[in-house]
Amino acid sequence: MAKNIGILTAGGDSPGLNAAIRAVGKAAQGSYGMHVIGFRDGFRGLMENRAVRLEGGALSGILTTGGTILGTSRDKPYMMPVGGQTLDMTDAIVDNFHKNHLDVLVCLGGGGTQKSALHLAKAGLNIITLPKTIDNDVAMTDVSFGFDTALGIATEAIDRLHSTAHSHHRIIVVEIMGHNAGWLALGSGIAGGADVILIPEIPYDVDRVAEAIVRRSRAGKRFSIVAVAEGAVPIRTQTAEAADKGSRGKDKARKAPGESAAIEDQGMSHTAQLSRQLEEATGLEARVTILGHLQRGGTPSAADRLLATRPGTGCAALIDEGVYAVMVAARGEGVEPVPLEKVAGKRRTVPLDHPWIESARRVGTCLGD
Ligand code: F6P
């Protein structure tokens, strides 16, 4: 009997989601004769049984489009806001899985989605996931789709900021997404030639940053670009907050996902505060640019379309083989099923000995330490 596949997209949207929906759906239908239905707005849509048939032309013309045709939400099956309360809606989700005669649910998402997916697998459902995120922080995969597109957008922004910073002899502090992992700030900072790159993995000393800028200024380079990840933390804040929070440790002292620039001082965002501190310490004028959701919007890059299509078709093949409770990871030129148990709750941050870090240092970029 042909298998029935449910598919949903959860968490923050990411370029390449539609390419992945298309790849899973077309391969499942075309190669294996399966039926595919989508659920709107992530796990909430499955809980509310808001299904949409993904047959006929529904999967055509979406390869190049941004966002997700299914909509998304950050709702988790076990923690869903319903009627003013936050409830565990796992049972309703399990019921709707069976009401729709699903054989498997495909979940496209980032780190939070892997956790939700494992939860549903433990509740007895056949689940398979694909990793997507512009943050590139999903564990156990070489890379996640969405990252390459965001990297291109952030790099172009840094390129463009150079000419205006240069013309006005200013410091421009550009805030790049990534609360817990600095891949995007580091990658675009290196590619765009930022003079300073600050990432969550390396707490920064604002005095070191100011010194680097003053050194440049004395050498006749009267402008500087500072690429700062949302989650970058000043060394003093980190030490003080970690001490305050005692056993809760340094991770909890960092900003929470979705909580933009949460370290505030006198109502000022962390990035604005950094800009002000650099103005005071260097005597140069500074401006702030926050790239925000621009980094997640629009058409996916060619690399992300490939990265969504390759694991997407691999996902359909694994479903045909009956391989469940896995994430379809990108591994070299191929894909590899990784048990959800090994992915959920983990995060892929930038290792301090990563070649990108070494290269950044070797070209003279200040990393704030
Ligand atoms: O998780 C991806 C991400 O884009 C992060 O980089 C960013 O901090 C967060 O989502 C923003 O969340 P929201 O879409 O809820 O504003």
Coordinates of C-alpha atoms and ligand atoms in Angstrom, one line a residue:
M1 CA 0.0 0.0 0.0
A2 CA 1.2 3.5 -0.8
K3 CA 2.5 5.4 2.2
N4 CA 0.9 8.6 3.4
I5 CA 3.3 11.3 4.3
G6 CA 2.6 14.4 6.4
I7 CA 4.9 17.4 6.2
L8 CA 5.3 20.5 8.2
T9 CA 7.8 23.4 8.7
A10 CA 8.6 24.6 12.2
G11 CA 10.7 27.3 13.9
G12 CA 12.0 30.4 12.1
D13 CA 11.7 30.3 8.4
S14 CA 14.7 29.8 6.3
P15 CA 15.5 30.1 2.5
G16 CA 15.2 26.7 0.9
L17 CA 12.2 25.4 2.9
N18 CA 10.0 25.4 -0.2
A19 CA 12.8 23.6 -2.2
A20 CA 12.8 20.9 0.5
I21 CA 9.0 20.5 0.6
R22 CA 9.1 20.2 -3.2
A23 CA 12.0 17.7 -3.1
V24 CA 10.4 15.4 -0.5
G25 CA 7.0 15.7 -2.2
K26 CA 8.0 15.2 -5.8
A27 CA 10.4 12.2 -4.9
A28 CA 7.7 10.6 -2.6
Q29 CA 5.0 10.9 -5.3
G30 CA 7.1 10.4 -8.4
S31 CA 9.5 7.7 -7.3
Y32 CA 7.5 5.9 -4.7
G33 CA 3.8 6.6 -5.4
M34 CA 3.2 8.0 -2.0
H35 CA 0.6 10.6 -1.0
V36 CA 1.7 13.8 0.6
I37 CA -0.3 16.3 2.8
G38 CA 1.0 19.4 4.4
F39 CA 0.1 20.9 7.8
R40 CA 0.0 24.7 8.2
D41 CA 2.0 26.7 10.7
G42 CA 4.2 23.9 12.1
F43 CA 3.1 21.6 15.0
R44 CA 0.1 24.0 15.7
G45 CA -1.4 23.1 12.3
L46 CA -1.2 19.4 13.0
M47 CA -2.7 19.9 16.5
E48 CA -5.6 21.9 14.9
N49 CA -5.7 19.5 11.9
R50 CA -5.2 22.2 9.3
A51 CA -4.2 20.1 6.4
V52 CA -3.5 21.0 2.8
R53 CA -3.1 18.5 0.0
L54 CA 0.3 18.8 -1.8
E55 CA -0.6 17.2 -5.0
G56 CA -1.0 18.3 -8.6
G57 CA 0.5 21.7 -9.2
A58 CA 1.0 22.5 -5.5
L59 CA 4.7 21.5 -5.6
S60 CA 5.5 23.3 -8.8
G61 CA 7.0 26.8 -9.1
I62 CA 8.2 26.9 -5.5
L63 CA 11.9 25.9 -5.9
T64 CA 13.0 29.5 -6.0
T65 CA 10.7 31.1 -3.6
G66 CA 11.5 32.3 -0.1
G67 CA 9.6 31.5 3.1
T68 CA 7.4 28.4 3.4
I69 CA 4.2 27.7 1.5
L70 CA 3.0 25.9 4.6
G71 CA 3.6 28.7 7.1
T72 CA 5.5 28.1 10.3
S73 CA 5.4 28.7 14.0
R74 CA 7.6 28.2 17.0
D75 CA 4.9 26.2 18.9
K76 CA 6.1 23.0 20.5
P77 CA 3.8 19.9 20.8
Y78 CA 4.4 19.7 24.6
M79 CA 4.2 23.5 25.3
M80 CA 1.6 25.1 23.1
P81 CA -0.2 28.3 24.0
V82 CA -4.0 27.4 23.8
G83 CA -6.8 29.7 25.1
G84 CA -4.5 31.7 27.4
Q85 CA -2.7 28.7 28.8
T86 CA 0.4 26.7 27.7
L87 CA -0.6 23.1 27.3
D88 CA 0.9 19.7 26.4
M89 CA -0.9 19.0 23.1
T90 CA 0.9 15.8 22.3
D91 CA -2.3 13.6 22.5
A92 CA -4.2 15.9 20.0
I93 CA -1.2 15.7 17.6
V94 CA -1.0 11.9 17.9
D95 CA -4.8 11.7 17.2
N96 CA -4.6 13.9 14.1
F97 CA -1.6 11.9 12.8
H98 CA -3.9 8.8 12.9
K99 CA -7.0 10.5 11.7
N100 CA -5.1 11.5 8.6
H101 CA -3.9 7.9 8.2
L102 CA -0.3 9.1 8.2
D103 CA 2.5 6.6 8.0
V104 CA 5.2 9.2 8.7
L105 CA 5.5 12.9 9.6
V106 CA 8.4 14.9 8.0
C107 CA 9.4 17.9 10.1
L108 CA 11.6 20.6 8.5
G109 CA 13.2 22.7 11.2
G110 CA 16.1 23.7 13.4
G111 CA 17.3 22.7 16.8
G112 CA 14.0 23.2 18.6
T113 CA 12.2 21.1 15.9
Q114 CA 14.6 18.2 16.4
K115 CA 13.6 18.2 20.1
S116 CA 9.9 18.3 19.3
A117 CA 10.4 15.6 16.7
L118 CA 12.1 13.3 19.2
H119 CA 9.3 13.9 21.6
L120 CA 6.7 12.8 19.0
A121 CA 8.8 9.8 18.1
K122 CA 8.8 8.8 21.8
A123 CA 5.0 9.2 21.7
G124 CA 5.0 6.5 19.1
L125 CA 4.8 8.3 15.8
N126 CA 7.0 7.6 12.8
I127 CA 9.1 10.8 12.4
I128 CA 11.8 12.0 10.1
T129 CA 13.4 15.4 10.0
L130 CA 15.5 17.7 7.7
P131 CA 17.8 20.3 9.3
K132 CA 17.2 24.0 8.3
T133 CA 18.4 27.2 9.9
I134 CA 20.3 30.3 8.9
D135 CA 22.2 30.0 12.1
N136 CA 23.8 26.7 11.0
D137 CA 23.7 25.4 14.5
V138 CA 21.9 22.1 14.1
A139 CA 24.1 19.3 15.5
M140 CA 25.4 16.2 13.6
T141 CA 25.0 17.7 10.1
D142 CA 27.8 19.3 8.0
V143 CA 25.5 22.3 7.2
S144 CA 21.9 23.3 7.2
F145 CA 20.0 24.8 4.3
G146 CA 19.3 28.5 4.7
F147 CA 22.8 29.3 6.0
D148 CA 24.4 29.9 2.6
T149 CA 21.7 32.3 1.5
A150 CA 21.9 34.3 4.8
L151 CA 25.7 34.3 4.5
G152 CA 25.4 35.9 1.0
I153 CA 23.0 38.5 2.3
A154 CA 25.1 39.4 5.3
T155 CA 28.3 39.5 3.2
E156 CA 26.7 41.8 0.7
A157 CA 25.5 44.1 3.5
I158 CA 29.1 44.3 4.9
D159 CA 30.4 45.0 1.4
R160 CA 27.9 47.9 1.1
L161 CA 28.6 49.2 4.6
H162 CA 32.3 49.6 3.7
S163 CA 31.9 52.4 1.3
T164 CA 29.7 54.5 3.5
A165 CA 31.9 53.8 6.6
H166 CA 35.0 54.8 4.5
S167 CA 33.4 58.0 3.2
H168 CA 32.4 59.3 6.6
H169 CA 35.4 57.9 8.5
R170 CA 33.0 56.0 10.9
I171 CA 32.8 52.8 12.8
I172 CA 29.8 50.8 11.6
V173 CA 28.6 48.1 14.0
V174 CA 26.6 45.6 12.0
E175 CA 24.4 43.1 14.0
I176 CA 24.1 39.7 12.4
M177 CA 21.7 36.9 13.5
G178 CA 22.9 34.1 15.7
H179 CA 22.0 34.1 19.4
N180 CA 24.0 31.0 20.3
A181 CA 26.3 30.3 17.4
G182 CA 28.5 32.7 15.5
W183 CA 28.7 30.9 12.1
L184 CA 26.8 33.6 10.3
A185 CA 28.7 36.6 11.8
L186 CA 32.1 34.8 11.5
G187 CA 31.5 33.6 7.9
S188 CA 30.1 36.9 6.6
G189 CA 32.6 38.9 8.6
I190 CA 35.5 37.0 7.0
A191 CA 34.0 37.1 3.5
G192 CA 33.1 40.8 3.8
G193 CA 36.4 41.7 5.4
A194 CA 35.0 43.1 8.7
D195 CA 37.8 44.5 10.8
V196 CA 36.3 43.1 14.1
I197 CA 34.1 40.0 14.4
L198 CA 32.4 39.3 17.7
I199 CA 30.7 35.9 18.2
P200 CA 29.0 34.2 21.2
E201 CA 31.7 31.6 21.4
I202 CA 34.4 34.2 22.2
P203 CA 33.4 36.7 24.9
Y204 CA 34.8 40.0 23.9
D205 CA 36.7 42.7 25.7
V206 CA 35.5 46.1 24.5
D207 CA 38.9 47.7 25.3
R208 CA 40.6 45.2 22.9
V209 CA 38.0 46.1 20.2
A210 CA 38.6 49.8 20.8
E211 CA 42.4 49.3 20.6
A212 CA 42.1 47.5 17.3
I213 CA 40.1 50.4 15.9
V214 CA 42.5 53.0 17.2
R215 CA 45.4 51.1 15.7
R216 CA 43.7 51.1 12.3
S217 CA 43.0 54.8 12.6
R218 CA 46.6 55.6 13.4
A219 CA 47.6 53.5 10.4
G220 CA 45.5 55.8 8.2
K221 CA 42.5 53.5 8.0
R222 CA 39.9 55.9 9.5
F223 CA 36.9 53.6 9.3
S224 CA 36.1 50.2 10.8
I225 CA 33.4 47.6 10.3
V226 CA 32.5 45.6 13.4
A227 CA 30.4 42.5 12.7
V228 CA 28.7 41.4 15.9
A229 CA 26.5 38.3 16.4
E230 CA 23.2 38.9 18.3
G231 CA 24.5 36.6 21.0
A232 CA 28.0 38.1 21.4
V233 CA 28.7 38.9 25.0
P234 CA 31.1 41.3 26.6
I235 CA 33.6 39.5 28.9
R236 CA 32.6 41.6 31.9
T237 CA 28.9 41.1 31.4
Q238 CA 29.5 37.4 31.1
T239 CA 31.6 37.1 34.2
A240 CA 29.3 39.3 36.3
E241 CA 26.1 37.6 35.1
A242 CA 27.5 34.1 35.5
A243 CA 28.6 35.0 39.0
D244 CA 25.1 36.5 39.7
K245 CA 23.4 33.4 38.4
G246 CA 25.7 31.1 40.3
S247 CA 25.1 27.5 39.3
R248 CA 23.0 28.5 36.2
G249 CA 26.4 29.3 34.6
K250 CA 27.4 31.3 31.6
D251 CA 25.1 29.9 29.0
K252 CA 22.1 31.2 30.9
A253 CA 23.7 34.6 31.1
R254 CA 23.4 34.8 27.3
K255 CA 20.5 36.2 25.5
A256 CA 17.6 33.8 24.8
P257 CA 16.7 32.9 21.2
G258 CA 14.0 35.2 19.8
E259 CA 14.9 37.9 22.4
S260 CA 16.6 40.4 20.2
A261 CA 19.5 42.3 21.9
A262 CA 18.2 41.4 25.3
I263 CA 21.3 42.5 27.3
E264 CA 20.2 46.1 27.9
D265 CA 21.7 49.0 29.5
Q266 CA 19.6 52.1 30.1
G267 CA 17.1 50.9 27.6
M268 CA 19.8 50.5 24.9
S269 CA 20.3 47.3 22.9
H270 CA 23.5 45.4 23.4
T271 CA 24.7 46.4 19.9
A272 CA 23.8 50.1 20.5
Q273 CA 25.6 50.0 23.8
L274 CA 28.7 48.6 22.1
S275 CA 28.6 51.3 19.5
R276 CA 28.4 54.0 22.1
Q277 CA 31.3 52.5 24.1
L278 CA 33.4 52.4 20.9
E279 CA 32.6 56.0 20.1
E280 CA 33.7 57.0 23.6
A281 CA 36.8 54.9 23.6
T282 CA 38.0 55.9 20.1
G283 CA 36.7 59.3 19.6
L284 CA 35.4 58.2 16.2
E285 CA 31.7 58.5 15.2
A286 CA 29.8 55.2 15.1
R287 CA 26.6 54.0 13.5
V288 CA 24.6 50.7 14.0
T289 CA 23.0 48.6 11.3
I290 CA 20.8 45.7 12.4
L291 CA 20.3 43.3 9.5
G292 CA 17.5 41.4 11.3
H293 CA 15.0 39.3 9.3
L294 CA 16.4 40.5 5.9
Q295 CA 18.8 37.7 6.4
R296 CA 16.0 35.1 6.3
G297 CA 14.0 36.5 3.5
G298 CA 13.9 36.1 -0.3
T299 CA 15.0 33.6 -2.8
P300 CA 17.4 30.8 -1.7
S301 CA 20.9 30.6 -3.1
A302 CA 21.8 27.8 -5.6
A303 CA 23.8 26.0 -2.8
D304 CA 20.7 26.1 -0.5
R305 CA 18.5 24.8 -3.3
L306 CA 20.9 21.9 -3.8
L307 CA 21.2 21.3 -0.1
A308 CA 17.4 21.2 0.3
T309 CA 16.9 19.0 -2.7
R310 CA 19.5 16.4 -1.9
P311 CA 18.4 15.6 1.7
G312 CA 14.7 16.1 0.6
T313 CA 14.9 13.3 -2.0
G314 CA 17.1 11.2 0.4
C315 CA 14.3 11.6 2.9
A316 CA 11.7 10.1 0.6
A317 CA 14.1 7.1 -0.1
L318 CA 14.5 6.6 3.7
I319 CA 10.7 6.7 4.2
D320 CA 10.4 4.1 1.5
E321 CA 12.9 1.9 3.4
G322 CA 10.9 2.5 6.6
V323 CA 13.8 4.3 8.4
Y324 CA 12.3 6.6 11.1
A325 CA 13.3 8.6 14.2
V326 CA 16.2 10.1 12.2
M327 CA 17.3 13.4 10.9
V328 CA 18.5 13.4 7.3
A329 CA 21.9 15.0 7.7
A330 CA 24.2 16.4 5.0
R331 CA 27.4 14.5 4.9
G332 CA 30.0 15.4 2.3
E333 CA 28.3 15.1 -1.1
G334 CA 25.7 12.7 0.3
V335 CA 23.2 12.4 3.1
E336 CA 23.1 10.2 6.2
P337 CA 20.4 9.3 8.6
V338 CA 21.3 10.3 12.2
P339 CA 19.2 9.1 15.1
L340 CA 17.1 12.0 16.6
E341 CA 18.4 11.0 20.0
K342 CA 21.9 12.1 18.9
V343 CA 20.7 15.5 17.6
A344 CA 18.0 16.7 19.9
G345 CA 19.1 19.1 22.6
K346 CA 22.6 19.5 21.1
R347 CA 23.9 22.6 19.4
R348 CA 26.7 23.0 16.8
T349 CA 28.6 26.1 17.8
V350 CA 31.9 27.3 16.3
P351 CA 34.8 25.4 17.7
L352 CA 37.6 27.7 19.0
D353 CA 40.1 25.9 16.8
H354 CA 37.9 26.1 13.7
P355 CA 39.9 27.0 10.5
W356 CA 37.7 30.0 10.0
I357 CA 38.8 31.4 13.3
E358 CA 42.5 30.8 12.6
S359 CA 42.2 32.4 9.1
A360 CA 40.4 35.5 10.6
R361 CA 43.2 36.0 13.1
R362 CA 45.9 35.5 10.4
V363 CA 44.4 38.3 8.2
G364 CA 44.5 40.6 11.3
T365 CA 40.8 40.5 12.2
C366 CA 40.1 41.4 15.9
L367 CA 37.9 38.8 17.5
G368 CA 37.6 40.8 20.7
D369 CA 39.8 38.6 22.9
Ligands
F6P1 O1 16.7 30.7 14.7 C1 16.9 31.4 13.6 C2 16.8 32.9 14.0 O2 16.8 33.6 12.7 C3 17.9 33.4 14.9 O3 19.1 33.7 14.2 C4 17.3 34.7 15.4 O4 17.9 35.1 16.6 C5 15.9 34.2 15.6 O5 15.7 33.2 14.7 C6 14.9 35.3 15.5 O6 13.6 34.8 15.8 P1 12.2 35.4 15.4 O7 11.9 34.9 14.0 O8 11.3 34.8 16.4 O9 12.3 36.9 15.5

